[in-house]
């Protein structure tokens, strides 16, 4: 098996289990309907663990473009392999989403709410606020990458690393996931969102492309910050990439803050007219 196929299969496994719990807990007439947030976060953690166990020895099991780019920034992964890894992760995410669509095929018609159907595939904010939503995804992925790096630095028994990574995903979901649904992975959100757009899901509604950039840009920036922070603070190896990533992050956050202020002003004007 090549690393490309490994990343594709590993990400597919991640999405099958992750969106599977989303479908089971959200779609009507499923036995696991209304399973609750604790079940969802534990399932996502186990989904990552299974994906890492499956292909860790083949590709390193990044399963996440933010992780791939973070490792490349730290010099632990060749930049030349980044495009193929991200492509494999996207293909795997779309394929996993298609499998879940087929698995729950009769349940889509039984579920009326289009937002619920989209929520099986992609994330959305609990409160729509561009700046805060972007910051939440950045913080979550910052912690994810930082956690992956300090887990990797410890001398675990070889087979326990995937379990530790899964627990990291669980605690991120429980503590930080309530704001945006903790995509913390561009492929995890964009791949299934594309599948939602393409698949003939009964009464599916919009794929909410207006929000879709946040669970892509946020994780990429947050993961990159986690990588350069670890290298600077934990390893004592400050590089120019630290200032570049910080500069880009500040600019993007400032732009999102201005956007949020404009959105709030427009909403206020609309409420006054109403």
Coordinates of C-alpha atoms in Angstrom, one line a residue:
X1 CA 0.0 0.0 0.0
X2 CA 1.3 3.4 -0.9
X3 CA 1.2 6.4 1.5
X4 CA -1.4 8.0 -0.8
X5 CA -3.7 5.0 -0.5
X6 CA -3.0 4.8 3.2
X7 CA -4.0 8.4 3.8
X8 CA -7.1 8.0 1.7
X9 CA -8.2 4.8 3.5
X10 CA -7.3 6.2 7.0
X11 CA -9.4 9.3 6.4
X12 CA -12.2 7.3 5.0
X13 CA -12.3 5.2 8.2
X14 CA -12.2 8.4 10.3
X15 CA -15.2 9.9 8.3
X16 CA -17.2 6.6 8.3
X17 CA -17.1 6.4 12.1
X18 CA -17.3 10.2 12.7
X19 CA -20.1 11.1 10.3
X20 CA -21.7 7.7 11.2
X21 CA -22.3 8.8 14.7
X22 CA -23.5 12.2 13.4
X23 CA -26.1 10.4 11.2
X24 CA -27.1 7.9 13.9
X25 CA -27.7 10.6 16.5
X26 CA -29.4 13.0 14.2
X27 CA -31.5 11.2 11.6
X28 CA -35.1 10.1 12.5
X29 CA -35.9 6.5 13.2
X30 CA -32.3 5.6 14.0
X31 CA -32.0 3.5 17.2
X32 CA -29.2 5.9 18.2
X33 CA -31.2 9.1 17.6
X34 CA -30.5 11.8 20.2
X35 CA -27.4 9.9 21.5
X36 CA -26.0 13.1 22.9
X37 CA -22.8 15.1 22.9
X38 CA -20.8 12.8 25.1
X39 CA -21.4 9.8 22.7
X40 CA -20.5 12.0 19.7
X41 CA -17.2 13.2 21.2
X42 CA -16.2 9.7 22.3
X43 CA -17.1 8.3 18.9
X44 CA -15.0 10.9 17.1
X45 CA -12.1 10.1 19.3
X46 CA -12.4 6.4 18.6
X47 CA -12.8 7.2 14.9
X48 CA -9.4 8.9 14.9
X49 CA -7.9 6.1 16.9
X50 CA -9.1 3.5 14.4
X51 CA -7.8 5.5 11.5
X52 CA -4.4 5.8 13.0
X53 CA -4.2 2.1 13.9
X54 CA -5.2 1.3 10.3
X55 CA -2.6 3.2 8.4
X56 CA -0.1 4.7 10.9
X57 CA 2.6 2.3 9.7
X58 CA 1.9 3.1 6.1
X59 CA 1.5 6.9 5.9
X60 CA 2.0 8.1 9.4
X61 CA -1.8 8.6 9.6
X62 CA -2.0 12.4 9.3
X63 CA -5.6 12.2 8.2
X64 CA -5.8 16.0 8.4
X65 CA -4.3 18.7 6.1
X66 CA -3.7 20.9 9.1
X67 CA -1.5 18.2 10.6
X68 CA 0.3 17.6 7.3
X69 CA 1.2 21.3 6.9
X70 CA 2.1 21.6 10.6
X71 CA 4.6 18.7 10.3
X72 CA 6.0 20.2 7.1
X73 CA 6.5 23.6 8.9
X74 CA 8.4 21.8 11.6
X75 CA 10.7 20.0 9.2
X76 CA 9.3 16.6 10.1
X77 CA 7.6 16.0 6.7
X78 CA 8.7 16.9 3.2
X79 CA 6.8 19.8 1.5
X80 CA 7.0 17.9 -1.7
X81 CA 4.6 15.3 -0.3
X82 CA 2.1 17.8 1.1
X83 CA -0.1 18.1 -2.0
X84 CA -0.6 14.3 -2.5
X85 CA -1.4 13.8 1.2
X86 CA -4.0 16.5 1.2
X87 CA -5.5 15.2 -2.0
X88 CA -5.7 11.7 -0.5
X89 CA -7.3 13.0 2.6
X90 CA -10.0 14.8 0.6
X91 CA -10.7 11.8 -1.5
X92 CA -11.0 9.6 1.6
X93 CA -13.3 12.1 3.3
X94 CA -15.6 12.2 0.3
X95 CA -15.6 8.5 0.0
X96 CA -16.4 8.0 3.7
X97 CA -19.3 10.4 3.4
X98 CA -20.7 8.5 0.5
X99 CA -20.6 5.3 2.4
X100 CA -22.6 6.9 5.3
X101 CA -25.1 8.3 2.9
X102 CA -25.7 4.8 1.5
X103 CA -25.7 3.2 5.0
X104 CA -28.5 5.5 6.2
X105 CA -30.3 5.6 2.9
X106 CA -33.9 5.4 4.0
X107 CA -33.4 7.7 7.0
X108 CA -32.9 10.9 4.9
X109 CA -36.5 11.0 3.8
X110 CA -37.7 10.4 7.4
X111 CA -35.8 13.5 8.5
X112 CA -37.4 16.9 7.6
X113 CA -34.9 19.5 8.8
X114 CA -32.3 20.3 6.1
X115 CA -29.9 21.7 8.7
X116 CA -29.9 18.4 10.5
X117 CA -29.0 16.6 7.3
X118 CA -26.1 19.0 6.6
X119 CA -25.0 18.6 10.2
X120 CA -24.3 14.9 9.6
X121 CA -21.7 15.9 7.0
X122 CA -20.3 19.3 8.0
X123 CA -20.0 21.6 10.9
X124 CA -21.8 24.8 11.7
X125 CA -21.6 27.4 14.5
X126 CA -23.8 27.4 17.5
X127 CA -23.8 31.2 17.3
X128 CA -22.9 32.7 13.9
X129 CA -20.1 35.1 14.5
X130 CA -17.3 35.1 12.0
X131 CA -14.4 36.3 14.3
X132 CA -15.4 34.0 17.2
X133 CA -16.1 31.0 14.9
X134 CA -12.7 31.4 13.2
X135 CA -10.9 31.8 16.5
X136 CA -12.6 28.7 18.0
X137 CA -11.4 26.6 15.1
X138 CA -7.9 28.1 15.4
X139 CA -7.7 27.4 19.2
X140 CA -9.0 23.9 18.8
X141 CA -6.5 23.0 16.1
X142 CA -3.7 24.7 17.9
X143 CA -4.3 22.4 20.9
X144 CA -4.7 19.4 18.6
X145 CA -1.3 19.9 16.9
X146 CA 0.4 20.9 20.1
X147 CA -1.0 17.8 21.7
X148 CA 0.1 15.5 18.9
X149 CA 3.6 16.8 19.1
X150 CA 4.0 16.4 22.9
X151 CA 2.3 13.0 22.7
X152 CA 4.9 12.0 20.1
X153 CA 7.7 13.3 22.2
X154 CA 6.9 10.9 25.1
X155 CA 8.1 7.3 25.2
X156 CA 4.7 5.5 25.0
X157 CA 4.5 1.8 24.4
X158 CA 4.3 1.8 20.6
X159 CA 0.7 0.6 20.4
X160 CA -0.6 3.2 22.8
X161 CA 0.0 6.3 20.7
X162 CA -3.3 6.0 18.7
X163 CA -5.3 5.7 22.0
X164 CA -3.6 8.8 23.4
X165 CA -4.4 10.7 20.2
X166 CA -8.1 9.5 20.4
X167 CA -8.3 10.8 24.0
X168 CA -7.0 14.1 22.8
X169 CA -9.8 14.3 20.3
X170 CA -12.3 13.4 22.9
X171 CA -11.2 16.1 25.4
X172 CA -11.0 18.8 22.6
X173 CA -14.6 17.9 21.6
X174 CA -15.9 17.9 25.2
X175 CA -14.2 21.2 26.2
X176 CA -13.9 23.2 23.0
X177 CA -16.3 21.7 20.5
X178 CA -19.5 23.3 21.6
X179 CA -19.0 26.5 19.7
X180 CA -18.4 25.3 16.1
X181 CA -18.6 21.5 16.3
X182 CA -14.8 21.3 16.3
X183 CA -14.0 20.5 12.7
X184 CA -10.2 21.0 13.5
X185 CA -9.6 19.3 10.2
X186 CA -10.2 20.9 6.7
X187 CA -10.7 17.5 5.0
X188 CA -13.2 16.4 7.7
X189 CA -15.4 19.3 6.9
X190 CA -14.8 20.2 3.3
X191 CA -14.9 16.6 1.9
X192 CA -18.2 15.7 3.5
X193 CA -19.6 19.2 2.6
X194 CA -18.7 18.5 -1.1
X195 CA -20.4 15.1 -0.8
X196 CA -23.5 16.7 0.7
X197 CA -23.6 19.1 -2.3
X198 CA -23.2 16.3 -4.8
X199 CA -25.3 13.5 -3.4
X200 CA -29.1 13.2 -4.1
X201 CA -30.1 13.6 -0.5
X202 CA -33.9 14.1 -0.1
X203 CA -34.7 17.6 1.0
X204 CA -31.1 18.4 1.8
X205 CA -31.2 22.2 1.4
X206 CA -28.1 24.4 1.2
X207 CA -24.5 23.2 1.9
X208 CA -23.8 26.5 3.6
X209 CA -20.8 27.5 1.5
X210 CA -20.7 30.9 3.1
X211 CA -19.4 29.3 6.3
X212 CA -17.3 26.6 4.7
X213 CA -14.0 28.7 4.6
X214 CA -13.9 28.9 8.4
X215 CA -13.4 25.2 9.1
X216 CA -10.7 25.2 6.5
X217 CA -8.8 28.4 7.2
X218 CA -9.2 28.2 11.0
X219 CA -7.6 24.7 11.3
X220 CA -4.8 25.5 8.9
X221 CA -3.8 28.7 10.8
X222 CA -4.3 27.1 14.3
X223 CA -2.4 24.0 13.4
X224 CA 0.5 26.0 11.9
X225 CA 0.6 28.1 15.1
X226 CA 0.7 25.0 17.2
X227 CA 3.6 23.6 15.2
X228 CA 5.8 26.8 15.4
X229 CA 4.8 27.4 19.0
X230 CA 6.0 23.8 19.9
X231 CA 9.2 24.3 18.0
X232 CA 9.9 27.7 19.6
X233 CA 8.8 27.0 23.2
X234 CA 9.3 23.3 23.7
X235 CA 12.3 22.8 21.5
X236 CA 13.9 26.2 21.8
X237 CA 14.3 26.5 18.0
X238 CA 12.8 29.8 16.9
X239 CA 12.6 30.3 13.1
X240 CA 11.3 32.9 10.7
X241 CA 8.2 30.8 10.1
X242 CA 7.0 31.8 13.6
X243 CA 6.6 35.4 12.6
X244 CA 5.2 34.6 9.2
X245 CA 2.5 32.4 10.7
X246 CA 1.8 34.9 13.4
X247 CA 1.5 37.7 10.9
X248 CA -0.8 35.9 8.6
X249 CA -3.0 34.8 11.6
X250 CA -3.3 38.3 12.9
X251 CA -4.2 39.8 9.5
X252 CA -6.9 37.1 9.0
X253 CA -8.3 37.5 12.5
X254 CA -8.5 41.3 12.0
X255 CA -10.3 40.9 8.7
X256 CA -12.7 38.5 10.3
X257 CA -13.3 40.9 13.2
X258 CA -14.2 43.7 10.8
X259 CA -16.5 41.4 9.0
X260 CA -18.2 40.4 12.2
X261 CA -18.7 44.1 13.1
X262 CA -20.3 44.7 9.8
X263 CA -22.6 41.7 10.1
X264 CA -23.7 42.8 13.6
X265 CA -24.4 46.3 12.3
X266 CA -26.5 44.9 9.4
X267 CA -28.4 42.6 11.7
X268 CA -29.2 45.5 14.1
X269 CA -30.4 47.6 11.2
X270 CA -32.6 44.7 10.0
X271 CA -34.1 44.3 13.5
X272 CA -34.9 48.0 13.7
X273 CA -36.7 47.9 10.3
X274 CA -38.6 44.8 11.4

